[in-house]
Every structure is written in C-alpha cells, then in structure tokens.
C-alpha cells in the first residue's frame, strides 16, 4: 500500500476548519440510524452533489465526528465504511435536529469506541471483520428497503426499523431435543423437558401500504442476515425458536407489540445455502414436512451484490467494476424474490401465500 493511500487512514493533526452544514447533519443522522454504512449508501441517502458529500465525509472524519474503516485487499482496499464512536455528533443532532438520545445509542457509541473497528480492520482482526461484514449485510437490507420506499411514489412506506439492542433478550420455550443412535443412524426427537432458545432477529421492520384498507395497511417482518457460517444444528434451533415464538405461542404480541408477523425473512449467501435452510424448515423438529408454512421466506445476497453464484465463501467487500444491483435498483427488494420452502415466490407486498408462481430449480 502506497504512502498516499495509507495516509487515508491517518487523520491530519490540524483538520480542515469550517462550520457544520445541513449536509453534515444529514450525514450524521444517516450514520446514526444505520450504525455502519458505506460511502456509496450515504451518497444516495443524503442526496445532492456526490462530490460535495464525499468532501463533507472527509471533513467530518478529519474532525473526529465520524470514524471509518476499509477492508484490506491485496492491491488496494475497499471503499470506506462509516460509523460513530464519540458523543459529539450525538450532541449536535440533539441541539440542531431535536434528536432524543436513548441508552442504546450511548451504549453503541461506547462499544464502537472500545472495539476500535478502524484499527481492527487495518490490522485484519478476523473476529471483528466478521462482525462488520454481518453488520453491513443488515445495513444493505435497511438501505434497500428505505430507498425502495422512496421510489414507490407513496405506494409503500417504511413505518419503523429496529435492530441491535432493541431486539435483544427475548426467548422461546421449546421442547428439548434428544438424539438417539440406532445402528449407523442418528434420530432426533422431542422430549417432555423444555429449554429456552433466544429469539433475537437482526432487524424488525414494518411497512405501510397506504392504498389498502386501514386494518390491512401494516406488514411486520423479522429479518435474519445469514452469512453461511452457522451450522445446520444451530440454524435448526433458530428456526424452531421462531416457529414456537410466533406460531405456537404468539409471543411477538407482548414482546414486540405487533401482530401478525407477515414473515421471517432470511437473506443467505447463495442458492445452495438457501435450499439447505428451506429443507430445515420442513424438518419434523421445526414445522414438519406435511405442513404448508408461509412464515419463513428466503432470498440470496447475490441478487443484490451482482457476485457470481460460485462464490461460496463470504468475501471481503472490494470495489466492483460496476454499480452493485442493490445501489442501482434497490426496488428489487420489493419484487417477488422471496422463496418459501414449497418453492413459491413472493413479494413483501403480497397479502396471501397461495397465488405466487413456483421457483424454478
């Protein structure tokens, strides 16, 4: 890495001076809402002249109001990703935009400062990089939903988005599973004992469809960002927890104050992984093969990134030769790209599960 490129990671001793502008506040607002977000996303979220936004990002970073990192590469690094790790930008948003601080914001700022993601990325610390890559998948979904709603001409709006600590701490009580070996085979069965499994989605969001009757306007979704690193046993536990929590216990009513849950959306790495997860839904310990369950919907990240399907392992996000589909056509997220275990496809706006065409396999 050249001295010139390395200098991009070191703040100048004397930052560029100047007033805080409305665009600066728009940037800080977006970074706070998204937790971790790319320069490409910020340019589109903030709007206006792209070069001006990049200059303001640089100045905010020089002043320590935002921090940033890039994934290391062999010849170059990825684009920059931004986050907050000090209270000063929060104070500006409170004073100039009327934001109200909550404990979760302060806890996240403190955690970001302690984890020092910028330094972790520079040093290639794999545990931290894995967390950041997972967080960016969530950020990408948030971005696509928000931008697709903006482009819908009022047909759909993003009512709420929640993630992180807001969704932590819920559990579902499910029958404990026991394995028995007979010959060379292993059989799993539920026992009379129970165990508590976590139900902590990566995000929870609500869409509003204003053109529908009042009582049918809201659609609530849980979202899971699966990077293919969790084994089948742990994924089965996650699916069982969701199924019992939502379908059998309807605990989402009290825990999250919403009903009904339209779907648990899972974005996974590729089609092979998606088929594996869809098969798990039909496992006797989850929903069972004889039940037509419309709770779990699946899609693949390659639809959004434009990467080739043969990329089985998660890769660091490096510059692409063309604009990724999620940036050029975020409205794709509202199209029938979500597959159910019975191989029907659906859109987030679908009100019923019975009319969608089958997925070609």
Coordinates of C-alpha atoms in Angstrom, one line a residue:
X1 CA 0.0 0.0 0.0
X2 CA 1.5 3.4 -1.0
X3 CA 2.2 6.2 1.4
X4 CA -0.6 8.2 -0.3
X5 CA -3.2 5.5 0.2
X6 CA -2.0 4.8 3.7
X7 CA -2.5 8.5 4.6
X8 CA -6.2 8.0 4.0
X9 CA -6.3 6.1 7.3
X10 CA -4.5 8.7 9.4
X11 CA -6.3 11.9 10.5
X12 CA -4.3 15.1 10.0
X13 CA -3.1 16.8 13.1
X14 CA -4.9 20.0 12.1
X15 CA -8.2 19.2 10.5
X16 CA -9.9 21.4 7.9
X17 CA -11.9 24.0 9.7
X18 CA -15.4 25.3 8.8
X19 CA -19.0 25.4 10.1
X20 CA -21.3 22.4 10.4
X21 CA -23.6 22.4 7.4
X22 CA -27.1 20.9 6.9
X23 CA -25.5 18.2 4.7
X24 CA -23.1 17.3 7.6
X25 CA -26.1 16.9 9.9
X26 CA -27.8 14.7 7.2
X27 CA -24.7 12.5 7.1
X28 CA -24.5 12.2 10.9
X29 CA -28.3 11.4 11.0
X30 CA -27.9 8.6 8.4
X31 CA -24.8 7.1 10.1
X32 CA -26.5 7.1 13.4
X33 CA -29.6 5.4 12.0
X34 CA -27.7 2.8 10.0
X35 CA -24.9 2.0 12.6
X36 CA -22.5 1.1 9.9
X37 CA -22.9 2.3 6.3
X38 CA -20.8 2.7 3.2
X39 CA -19.9 5.9 1.3
X40 CA -22.0 4.7 -1.6
X41 CA -25.1 4.3 0.5
X42 CA -24.6 7.7 2.2
X43 CA -24.3 9.5 -1.1
X44 CA -27.7 8.2 -2.1
X45 CA -29.3 8.6 1.3
X46 CA -28.2 12.2 1.7
X47 CA -28.8 13.2 -2.0
X48 CA -27.3 16.3 -3.7
X49 CA -24.0 16.5 -5.3
X50 CA -21.9 13.3 -4.8
X51 CA -18.5 15.1 -4.8
X52 CA -19.7 17.5 -2.1
X53 CA -20.9 14.6 0.1
X54 CA -17.5 12.9 -0.3
X55 CA -15.8 16.1 0.7
X56 CA -18.0 16.5 3.8
X57 CA -17.4 12.9 4.8
X58 CA -13.7 13.6 4.7
X59 CA -14.0 16.7 6.8
X60 CA -16.3 15.1 9.3
X61 CA -13.7 12.2 9.6
X62 CA -10.8 14.7 10.0
X63 CA -12.7 16.4 12.8
X64 CA -13.3 13.1 14.6
X65 CA -17.1 13.4 14.3
X66 CA -17.3 10.1 12.4
X67 CA -14.9 7.2 12.0
X68 CA -14.3 4.9 9.1
X69 CA -12.6 1.7 8.0
X70 CA -11.9 -0.1 4.8
X71 CA -11.5 -3.9 4.2
X72 CA -7.9 -4.6 3.3
X73 CA -7.1 -6.1 -0.1
X74 CA -4.0 -7.4 -1.9
X75 CA -3.5 -4.4 -4.2
X76 CA -6.0 -1.9 -2.8
X77 CA -8.7 -1.6 -0.1
X78 CA -12.4 -1.5 -0.3
X79 CA -14.5 1.7 -0.2
X80 CA -14.8 3.4 3.2
X81 CA -17.5 2.4 5.7
X82 CA -18.6 4.9 8.4
X83 CA -19.7 4.7 12.0
X84 CA -19.9 6.9 15.1
X85 CA -17.7 6.4 18.1
X86 CA -17.9 9.7 20.1
X87 CA -20.7 11.6 21.8
X88 CA -20.0 14.9 20.0
X89 CA -22.1 14.1 16.9
X90 CA -25.0 13.0 19.1
X91 CA -24.9 16.3 20.9
X92 CA -25.0 18.1 17.5
X93 CA -28.1 16.1 16.5
X94 CA -29.7 16.8 19.8
X95 CA -29.0 20.6 19.6
X96 CA -29.6 21.2 15.9
X97 CA -32.1 18.4 14.9
X98 CA -34.0 17.8 18.0
X99 CA -32.9 14.1 18.4
X100 CA -33.7 12.5 21.7
X101 CA -30.9 10.3 23.0
X102 CA -31.6 6.9 24.5
X103 CA -29.4 4.4 26.4
X104 CA -29.0 2.2 23.3
X105 CA -27.4 5.0 21.3
X106 CA -25.0 5.7 24.1
X107 CA -24.1 2.1 24.6
X108 CA -23.5 1.6 20.9
X109 CA -21.2 4.6 20.7
X110 CA -19.3 3.4 23.7
X111 CA -19.0 -0.1 22.2
X112 CA -17.8 1.2 18.9
X113 CA -15.1 3.3 20.6
X114 CA -13.9 0.4 22.7
X115 CA -13.9 -2.1 19.7
X116 CA -12.0 0.5 17.6
X117 CA -13.2 -1.0 14.3
X118 CA -11.0 1.2 12.2
X119 CA -7.8 -0.2 13.8
X120 CA -9.2 -3.7 13.8
X121 CA -9.8 -3.5 10.0
X122 CA -6.4 -2.1 9.4
X123 CA -4.8 -5.0 11.4
X124 CA -7.1 -7.6 9.7
X125 CA -8.6 -8.9 13.0
X126 CA -10.9 -11.6 11.8
X127 CA -13.4 -11.7 14.6
X128 CA -14.1 -8.0 14.3
X129 CA -14.1 -8.2 10.5
X130 CA -16.8 -10.9 10.6
X131 CA -19.0 -8.8 12.8
X132 CA -18.6 -5.8 10.5
X133 CA -19.4 -7.8 7.4
X134 CA -22.5 -9.2 9.1
X135 CA -23.5 -5.6 10.1
X136 CA -23.1 -4.4 6.6
X137 CA -25.5 -7.0 5.3
X138 CA -28.1 -5.7 7.7
X139 CA -27.2 -2.1 6.6
X140 CA -27.6 -3.1 3.0
X141 CA -31.1 -4.5 3.6
X142 CA -32.1 -1.3 5.5
X143 CA -30.8 0.8 2.7
X144 CA -32.7 -1.2 0.0
X145 CA -36.0 -1.0 2.0
X146 CA -35.7 2.7 2.6
X147 CA -34.7 3.6 -0.9
X148 CA -37.3 1.3 -2.5
X149 CA -40.0 3.0 -0.4
X150 CA -38.7 6.4 -1.5
X151 CA -39.0 5.3 -5.1
X152 CA -42.5 3.8 -4.8
X153 CA -44.3 7.1 -5.1
X154 CA -46.1 6.6 -1.8
X155 CA -47.4 3.1 -2.5
X156 CA -45.3 1.8 0.4
X157 CA -43.5 3.5 3.3
X158 CA -41.1 2.3 5.9
X159 CA -43.0 2.8 9.1
X160 CA -40.3 1.5 11.6
X161 CA -36.9 -0.1 11.6
X162 CA -35.3 -1.6 14.7
X163 CA -32.1 -3.6 15.2
X164 CA -29.4 -4.3 17.7
X165 CA -30.1 -4.0 21.4
X166 CA -33.7 -3.0 20.8
X167 CA -34.4 -6.6 19.9
X168 CA -32.2 -8.5 22.4
X169 CA -33.3 -10.6 25.4
X170 CA -36.4 -12.5 24.1
X171 CA -36.6 -16.2 24.4
X172 CA -39.0 -19.0 23.3
X173 CA -39.7 -22.1 25.4
X174 CA -39.5 -25.1 23.2
X175 CA -39.3 -28.9 23.8
X176 CA -35.8 -30.1 24.4
X177 CA -34.4 -32.3 21.6
X178 CA -32.6 -35.6 22.3
X179 CA -30.6 -37.7 19.8
X180 CA -30.6 -41.5 19.7
X181 CA -28.4 -43.7 17.7
X182 CA -29.8 -46.9 16.0
X183 CA -27.2 -48.8 14.0
X184 CA -25.3 -46.2 12.0
X185 CA -28.1 -43.6 12.0
X186 CA -28.9 -40.8 14.4
X187 CA -32.5 -40.0 15.2
X188 CA -33.7 -36.8 16.9
X189 CA -36.9 -36.5 19.0
X190 CA -38.5 -34.0 21.3
X191 CA -38.7 -34.8 25.0
X192 CA -41.1 -33.8 27.7
X193 CA -38.5 -31.3 29.0
X194 CA -38.2 -27.8 27.7
X195 CA -35.4 -25.3 27.0
X196 CA -35.4 -21.6 26.3
X197 CA -33.9 -20.5 23.0
X198 CA -33.1 -16.9 22.0
X199 CA -35.4 -15.1 19.6
X200 CA -33.2 -12.1 18.5
X201 CA -33.7 -11.1 14.9
X202 CA -31.1 -9.0 13.2
X203 CA -33.9 -6.5 12.3
X204 CA -37.6 -5.9 12.8
X205 CA -39.3 -3.6 10.3
X206 CA -42.8 -2.5 9.4
X207 CA -44.1 -1.5 6.0
X208 CA -47.2 0.5 5.4
X209 CA -49.3 0.2 2.3
X210 CA -51.5 3.3 2.3
X211 CA -53.8 2.2 -0.5
X212 CA -55.1 -0.8 1.5
X213 CA -58.0 -0.8 4.0
X214 CA -56.9 0.7 7.3
X215 CA -56.7 -2.6 9.2
X216 CA -54.6 -4.2 6.4
X217 CA -52.0 -1.4 5.9
X218 CA -49.2 -2.6 8.1
X219 CA -47.0 -5.6 7.4
X220 CA -44.4 -6.7 10.1
X221 CA -41.2 -8.6 9.2
X222 CA -38.4 -10.2 11.1
X223 CA -35.1 -10.2 9.2
X224 CA -32.1 -12.6 9.5
X225 CA -28.8 -11.9 7.7
X226 CA -27.2 -15.4 7.3
X227 CA -23.6 -15.4 6.1
X228 CA -23.4 -19.2 5.9
X229 CA -21.2 -19.5 9.0
X230 CA -23.8 -21.1 11.3
X231 CA -24.0 -24.9 11.2
X232 CA -27.3 -26.8 10.5
X233 CA -27.9 -27.7 14.1
X234 CA -27.7 -24.1 15.3
X235 CA -29.8 -22.9 12.4
X236 CA -32.4 -25.5 13.3
X237 CA -32.5 -24.2 16.8
X238 CA -33.0 -20.6 15.4
X239 CA -35.9 -21.7 13.2
X240 CA -37.5 -23.8 16.0
X241 CA -37.4 -20.8 18.3
X242 CA -39.0 -18.5 15.7
X243 CA -41.7 -21.1 14.9
X244 CA -42.7 -21.7 18.6
X245 CA -42.4 -18.0 19.5
X246 CA -44.6 -16.8 16.6
X247 CA -46.9 -19.6 15.5
X248 CA -47.4 -21.7 18.7
X249 CA -47.1 -19.0 21.4
X250 CA -47.7 -15.8 19.6
X251 CA -45.3 -14.2 22.0
X252 CA -44.5 -11.4 19.5
X253 CA -47.7 -9.7 20.5
X254 CA -46.4 -9.0 24.0
X255 CA -42.7 -8.9 23.4
X256 CA -42.8 -6.5 20.4
X257 CA -46.3 -5.1 20.4
X258 CA -47.1 -6.2 16.8
X259 CA -49.4 -8.7 15.1
X260 CA -49.3 -10.5 12.8
X261 CA -45.8 -11.3 11.7
X262 CA -46.0 -11.4 7.9
X263 CA -42.8 -13.4 7.5
X264 CA -39.4 -14.2 8.9
X265 CA -37.1 -13.1 6.1
X266 CA -33.7 -14.8 5.7
X267 CA -31.1 -13.4 3.3
X268 CA -28.4 -16.0 2.8
X269 CA -25.2 -16.3 0.7
X270 CA -26.2 -18.4 -2.3
X271 CA -28.8 -20.8 -3.7
X272 CA -27.2 -23.9 -2.3
X273 CA -27.3 -22.5 1.2
X274 CA -30.9 -21.3 0.6
X275 CA -32.0 -24.8 -0.3
X276 CA -30.4 -26.2 2.8
X277 CA -32.2 -23.7 5.0
X278 CA -35.5 -24.3 3.2
X279 CA -35.1 -28.1 3.9
X280 CA -34.6 -27.4 7.6
X281 CA -38.0 -25.6 7.8
X282 CA -39.6 -28.9 6.7
X283 CA -37.7 -30.9 9.3
X284 CA -40.0 -32.7 11.8
X285 CA -38.4 -30.7 14.6
X286 CA -39.2 -27.4 13.0
X287 CA -42.5 -27.2 11.1
X288 CA -42.7 -30.7 9.6
X289 CA -42.9 -31.9 6.0
X290 CA -46.8 -32.1 6.0
X291 CA -47.4 -28.5 6.9
X292 CA -47.5 -25.7 4.4
X293 CA -45.8 -22.9 6.4
X294 CA -45.7 -19.4 5.0
X295 CA -43.7 -18.0 7.9
X296 CA -40.2 -18.4 6.5
X297 CA -39.1 -16.6 3.3
X298 CA -35.6 -16.8 1.8
X299 CA -33.5 -14.9 -0.7
X300 CA -29.9 -14.8 -1.7
X301 CA -27.3 -12.0 -1.4
X302 CA -26.0 -12.5 -5.0
X303 CA -29.2 -10.8 -6.3
X304 CA -28.1 -7.6 -4.6
X305 CA -24.3 -7.7 -4.9
X306 CA -24.1 -9.0 -8.5
X307 CA -21.4 -11.5 -7.5
X308 CA -21.2 -14.8 -9.3
X309 CA -23.1 -17.8 -7.7
X310 CA -19.9 -19.8 -7.4
X311 CA -18.6 -17.6 -4.6
X312 CA -19.4 -20.0 -1.8
X313 CA -17.4 -18.4 1.0
X314 CA -18.1 -14.8 2.3
X315 CA -15.5 -12.5 0.8
X316 CA -14.3 -9.0 1.9
X317 CA -16.2 -6.3 0.1
X318 CA -13.8 -4.9 -2.5
X319 CA -14.5 -2.4 -5.2
X320 CA -16.7 -3.8 -8.1
X321 CA -16.2 -2.8 -11.7
X322 CA -19.8 -1.6 -11.9
X323 CA -22.5 -0.4 -9.6
X324 CA -23.9 -3.2 -7.5
X325 CA -27.6 -4.0 -8.2
X326 CA -28.7 -3.0 -4.7
X327 CA -27.4 0.5 -5.4
X328 CA -28.8 0.9 -8.9
X329 CA -32.1 -0.9 -8.3
X330 CA -32.9 -1.0 -4.6
X331 CA -36.6 -1.6 -5.5
X332 CA -35.7 -5.2 -6.3
X333 CA -36.2 -5.8 -2.6
X334 CA -40.0 -5.3 -3.1
X335 CA -40.2 -7.7 -6.1
X336 CA -41.1 -11.4 -5.8
X337 CA -37.6 -12.6 -4.9
X338 CA -38.5 -14.3 -1.7
X339 CA -38.9 -18.1 -1.8
X340 CA -40.9 -20.3 0.6
X341 CA -40.0 -23.9 1.3
X342 CA -42.7 -25.0 -1.1
X343 CA -40.8 -23.2 -3.9
X344 CA -43.3 -20.4 -4.4
X345 CA -42.0 -16.9 -4.7
X346 CA -43.4 -13.8 -3.0
X347 CA -43.0 -10.1 -2.7
X348 CA -43.1 -8.1 0.5
X349 CA -46.4 -6.6 -0.6
X350 CA -48.2 -10.0 -1.0
X351 CA -51.1 -10.4 1.3
X352 CA -51.6 -14.1 0.7
X353 CA -49.2 -17.0 0.2
X354 CA -51.3 -19.0 -2.2
X355 CA -51.0 -17.1 -5.5
X356 CA -47.3 -16.8 -6.2
X357 CA -45.6 -18.7 -9.0
X358 CA -43.2 -21.6 -8.2
X359 CA -39.5 -21.0 -8.1
X360 CA -37.6 -22.7 -11.0
X361 CA -35.0 -25.1 -9.6

